[in-house]
Coordinates of C-alpha atoms in Angstrom, one line a residue:
Chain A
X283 CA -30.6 -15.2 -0.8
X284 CA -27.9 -14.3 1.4
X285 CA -27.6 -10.3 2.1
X286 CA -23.7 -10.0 2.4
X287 CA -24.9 -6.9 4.0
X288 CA -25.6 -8.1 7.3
X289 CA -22.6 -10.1 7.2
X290 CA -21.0 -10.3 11.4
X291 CA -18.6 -6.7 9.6
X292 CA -18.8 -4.7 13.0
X293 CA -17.8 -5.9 16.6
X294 CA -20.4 -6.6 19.8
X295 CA -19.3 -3.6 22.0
X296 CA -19.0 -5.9 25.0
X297 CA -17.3 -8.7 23.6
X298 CA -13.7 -8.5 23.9
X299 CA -11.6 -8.8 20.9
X300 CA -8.3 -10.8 20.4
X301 CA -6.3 -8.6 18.7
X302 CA -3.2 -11.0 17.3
X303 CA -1.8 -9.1 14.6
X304 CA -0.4 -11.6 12.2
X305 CA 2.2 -9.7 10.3
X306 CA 4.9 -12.3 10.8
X307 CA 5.8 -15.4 8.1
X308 CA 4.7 -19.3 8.6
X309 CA 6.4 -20.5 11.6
X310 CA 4.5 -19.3 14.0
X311 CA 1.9 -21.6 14.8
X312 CA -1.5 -21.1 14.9
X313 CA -2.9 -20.4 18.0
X314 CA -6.6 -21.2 19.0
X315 CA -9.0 -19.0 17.7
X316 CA -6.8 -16.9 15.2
X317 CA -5.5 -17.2 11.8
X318 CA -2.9 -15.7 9.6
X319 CA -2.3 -14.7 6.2
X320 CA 1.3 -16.1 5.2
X321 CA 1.4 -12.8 3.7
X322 CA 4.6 -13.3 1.0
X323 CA 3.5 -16.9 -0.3
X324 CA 2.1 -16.3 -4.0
X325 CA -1.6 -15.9 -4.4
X326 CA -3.1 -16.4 -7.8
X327 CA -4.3 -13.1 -9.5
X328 CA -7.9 -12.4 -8.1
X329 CA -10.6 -9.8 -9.7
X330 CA -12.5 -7.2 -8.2
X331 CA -16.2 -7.9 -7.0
X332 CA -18.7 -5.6 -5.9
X333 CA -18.5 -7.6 -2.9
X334 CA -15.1 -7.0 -2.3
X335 CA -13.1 -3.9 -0.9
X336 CA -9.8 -2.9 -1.7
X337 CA -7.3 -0.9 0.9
X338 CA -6.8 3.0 1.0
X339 CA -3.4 5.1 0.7
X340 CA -2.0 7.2 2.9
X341 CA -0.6 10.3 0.5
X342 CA 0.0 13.8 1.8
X343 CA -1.8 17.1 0.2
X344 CA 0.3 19.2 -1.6
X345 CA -2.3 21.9 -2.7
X346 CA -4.9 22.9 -4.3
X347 CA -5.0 24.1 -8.0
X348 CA -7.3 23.8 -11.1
X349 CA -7.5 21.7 -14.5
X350 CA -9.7 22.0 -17.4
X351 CA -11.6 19.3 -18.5
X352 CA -12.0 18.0 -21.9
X353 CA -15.0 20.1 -22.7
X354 CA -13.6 22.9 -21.3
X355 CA -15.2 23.2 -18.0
X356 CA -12.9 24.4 -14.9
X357 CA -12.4 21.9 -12.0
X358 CA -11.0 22.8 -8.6
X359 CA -8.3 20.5 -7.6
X360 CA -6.5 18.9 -4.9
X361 CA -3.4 17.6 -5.3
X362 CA -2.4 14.5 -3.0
X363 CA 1.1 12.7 -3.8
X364 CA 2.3 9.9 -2.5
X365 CA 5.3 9.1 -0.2
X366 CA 6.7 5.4 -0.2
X367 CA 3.7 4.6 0.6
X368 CA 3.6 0.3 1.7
X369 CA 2.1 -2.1 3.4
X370 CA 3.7 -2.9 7.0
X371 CA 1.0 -5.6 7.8
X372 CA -1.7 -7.9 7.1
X373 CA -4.2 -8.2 10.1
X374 CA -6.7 -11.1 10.5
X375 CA -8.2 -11.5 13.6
X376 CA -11.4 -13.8 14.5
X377 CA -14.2 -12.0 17.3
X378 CA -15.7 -14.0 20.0
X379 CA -18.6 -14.5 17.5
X380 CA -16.6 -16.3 15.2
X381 CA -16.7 -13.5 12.8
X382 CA -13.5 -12.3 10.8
X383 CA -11.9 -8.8 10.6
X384 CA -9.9 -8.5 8.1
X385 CA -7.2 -5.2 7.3
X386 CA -4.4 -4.4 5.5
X387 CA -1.7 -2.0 7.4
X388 CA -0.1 1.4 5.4
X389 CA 2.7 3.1 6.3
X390 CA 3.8 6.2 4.3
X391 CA 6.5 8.9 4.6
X392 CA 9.9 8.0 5.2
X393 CA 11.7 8.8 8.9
X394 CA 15.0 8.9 10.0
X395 CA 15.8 5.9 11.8
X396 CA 16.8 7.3 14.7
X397 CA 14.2 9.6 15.1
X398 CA 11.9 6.0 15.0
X399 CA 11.2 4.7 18.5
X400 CA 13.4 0.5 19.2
X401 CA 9.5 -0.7 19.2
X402 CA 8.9 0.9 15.5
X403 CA 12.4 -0.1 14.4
X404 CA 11.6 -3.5 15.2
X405 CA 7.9 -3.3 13.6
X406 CA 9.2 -1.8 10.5
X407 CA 12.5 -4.4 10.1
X408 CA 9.8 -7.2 10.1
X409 CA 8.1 -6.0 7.5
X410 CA 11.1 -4.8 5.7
X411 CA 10.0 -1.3 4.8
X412 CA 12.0 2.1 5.8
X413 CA 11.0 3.8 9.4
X414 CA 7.3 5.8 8.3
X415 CA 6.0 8.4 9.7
X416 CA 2.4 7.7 9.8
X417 CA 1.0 3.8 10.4
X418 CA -2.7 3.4 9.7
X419 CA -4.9 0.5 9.0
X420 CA -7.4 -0.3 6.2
X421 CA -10.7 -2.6 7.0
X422 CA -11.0 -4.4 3.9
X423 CA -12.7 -8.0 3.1
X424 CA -10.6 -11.6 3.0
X425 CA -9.8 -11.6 -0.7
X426 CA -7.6 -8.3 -0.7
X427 CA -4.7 -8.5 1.1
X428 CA -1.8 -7.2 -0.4
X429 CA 1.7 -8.7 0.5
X430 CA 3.9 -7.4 3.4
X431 CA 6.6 -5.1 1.5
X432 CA 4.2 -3.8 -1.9
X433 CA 4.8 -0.4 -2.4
X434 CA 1.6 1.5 -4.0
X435 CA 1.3 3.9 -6.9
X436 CA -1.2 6.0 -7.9
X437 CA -2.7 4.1 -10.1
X438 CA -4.7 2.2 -7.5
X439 CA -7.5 4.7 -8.2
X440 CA -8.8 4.8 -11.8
X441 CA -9.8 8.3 -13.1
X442 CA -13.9 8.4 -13.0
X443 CA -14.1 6.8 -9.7
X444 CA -14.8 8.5 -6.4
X445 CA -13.1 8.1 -3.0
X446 CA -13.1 9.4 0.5
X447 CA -10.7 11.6 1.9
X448 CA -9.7 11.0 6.3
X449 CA -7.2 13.7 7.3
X450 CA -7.6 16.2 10.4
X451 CA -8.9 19.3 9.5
X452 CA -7.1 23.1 10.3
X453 CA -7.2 23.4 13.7
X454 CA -9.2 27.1 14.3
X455 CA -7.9 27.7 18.1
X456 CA -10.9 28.4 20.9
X457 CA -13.8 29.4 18.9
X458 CA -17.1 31.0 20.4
X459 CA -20.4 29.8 19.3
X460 CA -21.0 31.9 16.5
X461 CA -18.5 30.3 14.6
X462 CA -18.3 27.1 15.9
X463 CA -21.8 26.2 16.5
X464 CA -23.4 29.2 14.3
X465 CA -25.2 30.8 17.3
X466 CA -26.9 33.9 15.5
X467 CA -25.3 36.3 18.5
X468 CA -27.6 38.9 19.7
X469 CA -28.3 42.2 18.1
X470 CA -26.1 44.8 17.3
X471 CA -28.1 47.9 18.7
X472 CA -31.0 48.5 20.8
X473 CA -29.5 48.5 24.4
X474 CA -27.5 45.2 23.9
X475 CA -25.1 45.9 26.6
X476 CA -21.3 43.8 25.7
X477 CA -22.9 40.7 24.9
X478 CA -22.9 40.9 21.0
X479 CA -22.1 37.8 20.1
X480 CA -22.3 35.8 23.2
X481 CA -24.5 32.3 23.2
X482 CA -27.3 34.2 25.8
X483 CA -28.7 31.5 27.7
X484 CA -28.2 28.0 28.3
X485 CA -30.9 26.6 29.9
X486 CA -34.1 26.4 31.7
X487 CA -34.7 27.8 35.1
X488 CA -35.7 25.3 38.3
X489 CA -36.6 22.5 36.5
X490 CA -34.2 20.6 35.2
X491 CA -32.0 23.2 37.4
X492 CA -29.3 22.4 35.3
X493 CA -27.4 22.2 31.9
X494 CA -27.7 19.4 29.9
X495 CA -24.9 17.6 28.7
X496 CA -23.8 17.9 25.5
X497 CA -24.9 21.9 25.5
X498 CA -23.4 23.5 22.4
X499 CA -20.8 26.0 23.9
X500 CA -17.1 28.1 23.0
X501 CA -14.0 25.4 22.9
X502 CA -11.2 24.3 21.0
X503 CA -12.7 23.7 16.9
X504 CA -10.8 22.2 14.1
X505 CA -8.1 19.4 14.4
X506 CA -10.3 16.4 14.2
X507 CA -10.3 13.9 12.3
X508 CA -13.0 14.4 9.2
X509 CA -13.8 12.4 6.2
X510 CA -15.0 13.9 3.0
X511 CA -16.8 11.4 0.9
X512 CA -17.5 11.2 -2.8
X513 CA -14.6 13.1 -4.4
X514 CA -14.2 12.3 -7.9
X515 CA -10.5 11.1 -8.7
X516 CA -9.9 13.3 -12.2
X517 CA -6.1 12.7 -12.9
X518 CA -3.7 10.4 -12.2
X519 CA -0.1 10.8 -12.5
X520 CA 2.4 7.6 -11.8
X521 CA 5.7 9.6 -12.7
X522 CA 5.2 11.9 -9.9
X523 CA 2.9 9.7 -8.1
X524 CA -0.5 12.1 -7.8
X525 CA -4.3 12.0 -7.6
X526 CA -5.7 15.2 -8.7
X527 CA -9.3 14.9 -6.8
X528 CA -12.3 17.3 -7.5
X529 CA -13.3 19.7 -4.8
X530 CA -11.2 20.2 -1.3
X531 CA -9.7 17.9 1.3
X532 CA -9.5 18.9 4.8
X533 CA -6.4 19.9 6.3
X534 CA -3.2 21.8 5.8
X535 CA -0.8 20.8 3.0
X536 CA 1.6 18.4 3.5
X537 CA -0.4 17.0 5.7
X538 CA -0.9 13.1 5.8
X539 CA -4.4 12.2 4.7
X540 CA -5.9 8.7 3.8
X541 CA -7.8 7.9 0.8
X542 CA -10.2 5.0 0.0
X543 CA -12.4 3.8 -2.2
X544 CA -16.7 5.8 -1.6
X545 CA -18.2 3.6 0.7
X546 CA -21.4 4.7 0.4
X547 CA -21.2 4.6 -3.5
X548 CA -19.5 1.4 -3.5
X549 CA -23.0 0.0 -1.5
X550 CA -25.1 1.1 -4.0
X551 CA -23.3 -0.4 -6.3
X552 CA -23.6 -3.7 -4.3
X553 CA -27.2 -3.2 -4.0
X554 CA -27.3 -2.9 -8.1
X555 CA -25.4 -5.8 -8.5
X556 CA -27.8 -7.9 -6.6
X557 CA -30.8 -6.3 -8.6
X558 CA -28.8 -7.5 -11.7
X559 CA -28.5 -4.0 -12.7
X560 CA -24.9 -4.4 -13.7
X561 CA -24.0 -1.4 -15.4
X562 CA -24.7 0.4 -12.6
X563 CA -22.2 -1.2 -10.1
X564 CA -18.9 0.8 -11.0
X565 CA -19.2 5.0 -12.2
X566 CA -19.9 5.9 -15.6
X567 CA -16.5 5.1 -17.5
X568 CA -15.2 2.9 -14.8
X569 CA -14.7 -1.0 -15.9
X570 CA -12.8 -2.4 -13.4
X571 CA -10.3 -1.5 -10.4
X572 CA -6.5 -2.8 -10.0
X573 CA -7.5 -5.8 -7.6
X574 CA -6.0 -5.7 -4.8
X575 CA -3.9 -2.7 -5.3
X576 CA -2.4 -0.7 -7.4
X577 CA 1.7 -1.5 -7.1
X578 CA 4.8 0.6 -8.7
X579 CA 4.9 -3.2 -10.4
X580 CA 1.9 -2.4 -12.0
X581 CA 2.2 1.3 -13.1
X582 CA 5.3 0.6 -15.0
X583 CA 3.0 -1.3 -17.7
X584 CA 0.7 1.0 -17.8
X585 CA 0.4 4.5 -18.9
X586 CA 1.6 7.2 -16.5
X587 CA -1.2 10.4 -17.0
X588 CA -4.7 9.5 -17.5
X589 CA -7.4 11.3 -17.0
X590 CA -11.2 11.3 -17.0
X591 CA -13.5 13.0 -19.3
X592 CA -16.8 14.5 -18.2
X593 CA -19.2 11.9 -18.0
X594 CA -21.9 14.1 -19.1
X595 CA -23.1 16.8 -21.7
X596 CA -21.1 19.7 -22.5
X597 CA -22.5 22.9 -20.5
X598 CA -21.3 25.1 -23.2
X599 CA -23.9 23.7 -25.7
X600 CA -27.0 25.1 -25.5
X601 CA -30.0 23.5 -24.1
X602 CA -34.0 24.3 -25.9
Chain B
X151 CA 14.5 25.1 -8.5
X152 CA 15.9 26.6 -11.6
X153 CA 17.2 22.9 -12.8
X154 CA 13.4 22.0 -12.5
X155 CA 12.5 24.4 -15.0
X156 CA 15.1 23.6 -17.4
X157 CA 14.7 20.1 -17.4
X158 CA 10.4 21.0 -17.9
X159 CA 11.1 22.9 -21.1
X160 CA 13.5 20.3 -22.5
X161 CA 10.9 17.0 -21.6
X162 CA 8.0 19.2 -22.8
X163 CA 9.6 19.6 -26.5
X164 CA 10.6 16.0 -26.3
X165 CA 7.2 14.9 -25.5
X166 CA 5.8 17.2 -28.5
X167 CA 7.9 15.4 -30.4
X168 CA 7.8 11.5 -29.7
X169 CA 4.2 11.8 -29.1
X170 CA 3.7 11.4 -32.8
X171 CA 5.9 8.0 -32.4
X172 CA 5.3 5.9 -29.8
X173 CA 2.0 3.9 -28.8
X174 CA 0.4 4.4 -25.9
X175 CA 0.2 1.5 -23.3
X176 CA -3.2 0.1 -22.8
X177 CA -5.7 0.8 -19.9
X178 CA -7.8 -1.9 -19.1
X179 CA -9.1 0.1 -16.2
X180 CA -11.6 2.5 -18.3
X181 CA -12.4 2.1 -22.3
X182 CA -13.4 6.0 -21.9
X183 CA -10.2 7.7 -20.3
X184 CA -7.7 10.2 -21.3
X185 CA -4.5 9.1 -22.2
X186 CA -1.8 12.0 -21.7
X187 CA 1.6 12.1 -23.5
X188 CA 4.4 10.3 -20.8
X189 CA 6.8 12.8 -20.0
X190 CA 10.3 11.7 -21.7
X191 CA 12.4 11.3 -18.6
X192 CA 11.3 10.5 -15.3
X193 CA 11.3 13.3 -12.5
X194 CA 14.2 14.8 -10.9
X195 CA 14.0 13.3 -7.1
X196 CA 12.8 16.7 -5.3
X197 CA 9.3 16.8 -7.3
X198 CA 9.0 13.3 -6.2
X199 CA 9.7 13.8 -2.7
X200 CA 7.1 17.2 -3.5
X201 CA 9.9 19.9 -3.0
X202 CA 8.7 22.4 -5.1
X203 CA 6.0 20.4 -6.7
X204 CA 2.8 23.4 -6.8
X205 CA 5.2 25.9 -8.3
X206 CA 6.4 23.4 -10.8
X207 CA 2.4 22.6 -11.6
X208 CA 1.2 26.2 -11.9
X209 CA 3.9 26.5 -14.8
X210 CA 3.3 23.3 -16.2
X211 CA -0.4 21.9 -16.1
X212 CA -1.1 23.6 -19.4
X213 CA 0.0 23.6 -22.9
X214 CA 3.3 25.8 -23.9
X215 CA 1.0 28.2 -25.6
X216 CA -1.1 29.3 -23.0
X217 CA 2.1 29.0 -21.1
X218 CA 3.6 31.9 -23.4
X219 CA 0.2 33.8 -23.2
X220 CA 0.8 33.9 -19.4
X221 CA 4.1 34.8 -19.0
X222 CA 3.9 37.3 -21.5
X223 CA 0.3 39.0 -20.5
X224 CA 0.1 38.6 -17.2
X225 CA 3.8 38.0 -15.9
X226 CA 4.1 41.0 -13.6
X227 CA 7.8 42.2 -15.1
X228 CA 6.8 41.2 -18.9
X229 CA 7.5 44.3 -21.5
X230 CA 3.6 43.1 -23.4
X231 CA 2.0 43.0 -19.8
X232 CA -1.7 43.4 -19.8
X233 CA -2.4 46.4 -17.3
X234 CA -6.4 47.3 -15.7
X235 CA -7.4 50.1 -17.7
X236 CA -6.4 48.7 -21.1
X237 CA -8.9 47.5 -23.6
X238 CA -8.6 44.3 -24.4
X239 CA -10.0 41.9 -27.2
X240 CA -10.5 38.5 -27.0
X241 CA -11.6 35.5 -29.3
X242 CA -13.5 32.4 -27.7
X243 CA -14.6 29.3 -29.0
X244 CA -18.4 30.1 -27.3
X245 CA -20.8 33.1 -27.9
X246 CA -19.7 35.6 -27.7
X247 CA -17.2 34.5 -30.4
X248 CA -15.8 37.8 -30.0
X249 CA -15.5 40.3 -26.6
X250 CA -13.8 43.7 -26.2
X251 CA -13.6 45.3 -23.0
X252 CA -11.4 47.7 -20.5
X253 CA -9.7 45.3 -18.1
X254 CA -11.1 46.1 -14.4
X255 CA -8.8 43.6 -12.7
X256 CA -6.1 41.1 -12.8
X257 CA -6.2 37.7 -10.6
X258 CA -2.8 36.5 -10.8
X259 CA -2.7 32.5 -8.9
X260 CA -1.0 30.4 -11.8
X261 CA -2.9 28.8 -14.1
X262 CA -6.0 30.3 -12.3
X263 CA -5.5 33.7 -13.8
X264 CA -8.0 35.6 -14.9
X265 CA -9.3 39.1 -15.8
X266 CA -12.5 41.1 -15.7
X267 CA -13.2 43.0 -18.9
X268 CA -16.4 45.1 -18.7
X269 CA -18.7 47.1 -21.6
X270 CA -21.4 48.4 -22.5
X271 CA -23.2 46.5 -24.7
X272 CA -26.5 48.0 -26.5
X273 CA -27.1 50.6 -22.6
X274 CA -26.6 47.2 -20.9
X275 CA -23.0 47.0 -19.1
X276 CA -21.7 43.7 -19.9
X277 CA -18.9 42.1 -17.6
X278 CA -16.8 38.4 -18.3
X279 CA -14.5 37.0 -16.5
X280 CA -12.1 35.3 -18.4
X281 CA -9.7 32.5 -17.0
X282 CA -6.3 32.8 -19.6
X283 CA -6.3 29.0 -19.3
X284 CA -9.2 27.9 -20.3
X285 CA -9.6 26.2 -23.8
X286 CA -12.4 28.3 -24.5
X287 CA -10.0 31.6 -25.0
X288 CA -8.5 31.7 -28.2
X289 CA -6.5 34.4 -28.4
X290 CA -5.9 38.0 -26.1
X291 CA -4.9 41.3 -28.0
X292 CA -4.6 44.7 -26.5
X293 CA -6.8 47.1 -28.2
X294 CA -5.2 50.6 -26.5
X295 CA -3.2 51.2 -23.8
X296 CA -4.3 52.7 -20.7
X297 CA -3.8 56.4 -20.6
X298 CA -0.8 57.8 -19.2
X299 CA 1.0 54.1 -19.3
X300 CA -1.0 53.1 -16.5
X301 CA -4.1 53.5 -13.7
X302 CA -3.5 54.6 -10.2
X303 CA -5.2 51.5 -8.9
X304 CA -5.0 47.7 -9.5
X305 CA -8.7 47.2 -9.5
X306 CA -11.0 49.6 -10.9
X307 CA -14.5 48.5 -9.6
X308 CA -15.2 52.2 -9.5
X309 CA -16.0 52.0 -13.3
X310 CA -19.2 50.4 -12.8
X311 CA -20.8 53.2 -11.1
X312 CA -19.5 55.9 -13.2
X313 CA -20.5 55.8 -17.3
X314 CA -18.3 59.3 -18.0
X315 CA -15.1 57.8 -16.9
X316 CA -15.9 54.6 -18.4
X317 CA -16.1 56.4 -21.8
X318 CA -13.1 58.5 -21.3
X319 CA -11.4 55.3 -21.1
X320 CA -12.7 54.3 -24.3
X321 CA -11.9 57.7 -25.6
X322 CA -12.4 57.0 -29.6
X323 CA -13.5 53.4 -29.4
X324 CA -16.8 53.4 -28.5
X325 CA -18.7 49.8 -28.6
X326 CA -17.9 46.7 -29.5
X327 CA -15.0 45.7 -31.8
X328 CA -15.0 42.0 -33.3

């Protein structure tokens, strides 16, 4: 049986990719080893598959608060709304090995045109959106591309389901090796002459004669880019367009993270449907997922604040 | 910011009221979720764009009840404020059904308020701390004031370690009171 697992997903690093972004209309014509997606014709309505996966959001985080479910359990919560958030492209490009990559560009936050660089301006009039802020791109599979133009809600993620968070987290400054690498520092008494938290020593002696690379040391911490993975999506809100997620997101608010779908859950889940275990594929209460994406098309006909119960048994009842 | 709160009183009662009325839209995503009340009008344009949005959340993430039960007990100008020192009574909907206490401290953040209320239950001090929003807490009733009007300090962790001024506190009331 074929494992779509091992399908060609990730590029040969010495092969060279041809990177034609295709985010123009028919009329260009096809040149040799690409293809495009004539990205406003109308596709018929396609379903979610375990096989498939759908493209994130950019949203920004607003804060952090708390809700209480509906047995009365207290969750910490992030708040993440989002801005005009659209799609700016639709990217298909074919590697040397005949594979395909497929991705769906997201742009979010509306700028002041003339604040936006002529090269932007021109990128954004193509797919005409508003100037963004932030640009990123989604890796997703052939059968969910979303047209050039749809704006997203937050009804893309159904309450119950859990997703990844990408955003850079709070930069800390030039951090010593206690705290960035959690060196245990050297004693506090005892004749420890002005070294109390220093990182001692950091190496050998003749042989190898040297430091080797990669040696844990003090520098700049914070301000890279980390993903936080299985965060439970608890509320969602169309009318003010929010996610309530469980648990914290890197980074400050208001700042720009991206959100998509668990990867590592939604490969179980793959794996379950191939072992025919197929009430295992989606999380408890989950029955489906708005295929390709969620739009503001879509959130008008359905209901604007849902949330998810707990998926489990009170912890206010006692247990024998 | 003050138009934000007057249109949240007025599409609160609203939704109270036309909850009753209209239907609910279907979810074909999950059979099992939560379907909330839609507000009655749609956002003014600053929440949307998030001007304002966690101070309008704190207030408004909860039901008007507990809403009241904040901005009266634990608002920081409110004439029925709760202050550390008092003893307070409260009802829950878990065991203990019922739990008196002297207030140690106040957490004020929002809806994440909560209080410490300590006792001495049968030689074994007893502490809880009790979030104001949480479904579990019925209702919050000041049992006695603290004496003089108020405590020379916010938090008053110093109780734990000394029994005498613990029960000069309780002067009177001594144990528990359903």
């Amino acid at each position: 049986m074929l494992r779509l697992w091992t399908l060609k997903q990730k590029p040969h690093h010495n092969l060279i990719l041809k990177c034609l972004h295709s985010s123009s209309n028919v009329g260009a014509s096809p040149a040799a080893s690409t293809s495009f997606v004539s990205s406003n014709a109308p596709s018929p309505p396609t379903k979610w598959t375990p096989d498939s996966i759908r493209t994130g959001l950019i949203a920004r985080k607003r804060g952090m608060t708390a809700l209480w479910n509906d047995q009365g359990a207290r969750l910490p919560v992030t708040v993440l709304q989002l801005e005009n958030c659209q799609v700016t492209a639709n990217i298909v490009t074919t590697r040397q090995d005949k594979s395909e990559y497929h991705a769906v560009q997201v742009a979010a936050s509306d700028k002041p045109l003339k604040r936006t660089t002529r090269q932007m301006q021109g990128h954004f009039r193509k797919a005409k959106v508003n100037p963004k802020r932030i640009v990123k791109e989604f890796p997703i599979t052939s059968d969910a591309h979303v047209p050039i133009g749809t704006t997203f809600s937050a009804i893309h993620f159904v309450p119950g389901q859990y997703v990844d968070v990408i955003a850079k987290s709070i930069g800390k400054g030039f951090q010593g090796g206690m705290k960035r690498w959690n060196f245990k520092g050297l004693r506090a008494s005892h004749g420890v002459s002005v070294s109390h938290r220093s990182a001692g020593a950091t190496g050998a002696h003749q042989d190898p004669g040297r430091i080797w690379p990669g040696k844990k040391m003090a520098a700049r911490m914070g301000g890279q880019r980390i993903t936080t993975q299985n965060l439970a999506v608890v509320r969602v809100d169309t009318s003010l367009n929010l996610i309530y997620l469980r648990g914290a997101v890197p980074g400050v608010d208001d700042a720009q993270v991206m959100i998509r779908d668990a990867k590592k859950l939604a490969a179980v889940g793959r794996h379950n449907q191939a072992k025919g275990l197929y009430e295992k594929v989606l999380p408890k209460g989950v029955d489906d997922l708005p295929f390709p994406a969620g739009t503001l098309e879509m959130a008008k006909t359905l209901p604007s604040i849902i949330e998810a119960p707990a998926y489990r048994v009170s912890p206010f009842v006692p247990r024998e | 910011m003050f138009n934000i709160f007057r249109w949240t009183s007025k599409s609160l009662t609203r939704t109270m009221a036309t909850a009753a009325q209209t239907v609910s839209k279907p979810y074909p995503f999950s059979k099992t979720a939560i379907i909330l009340p839609e507000p009655y009008v749609s956002p003014p344009l600053p929440l949307v764009q998030g001007k304002g949005l966690m101070p309008y959340l704190q207030k408004n993430l909860t039901t008007p009840e507990k809403q009241t039960m904040l901005r009266e007990l634990f608002g920081r100008h409110s004439a029925k404020r709760i202050y550390p020192g008092s003893i307070v009574g409260v009802t829950l909907e878990h065991a203990p059904f019922a739990f008196t206490g002297v207030v140690l401290a106040i957490r004020r953040r929002g809806i994440d308020t909560s209080m410490v209320l300590r006792n001495v239950i049968q030689r074994t001090g007893v502490e809880m701390q009790l979030f104001v929003n949480s479904p579990h807490v019925k209702t919050i009733k000041v049992v006695q004031k603290p004496p003089k009007g108020r405590m020379k300090r916010a938090k008053l962790f110093y109780l734990r370690h000394s029994p005498e001024k613990m029960s000069a506190l309780a002067g009177s009331k001594k144990g528990t009171i359903a």
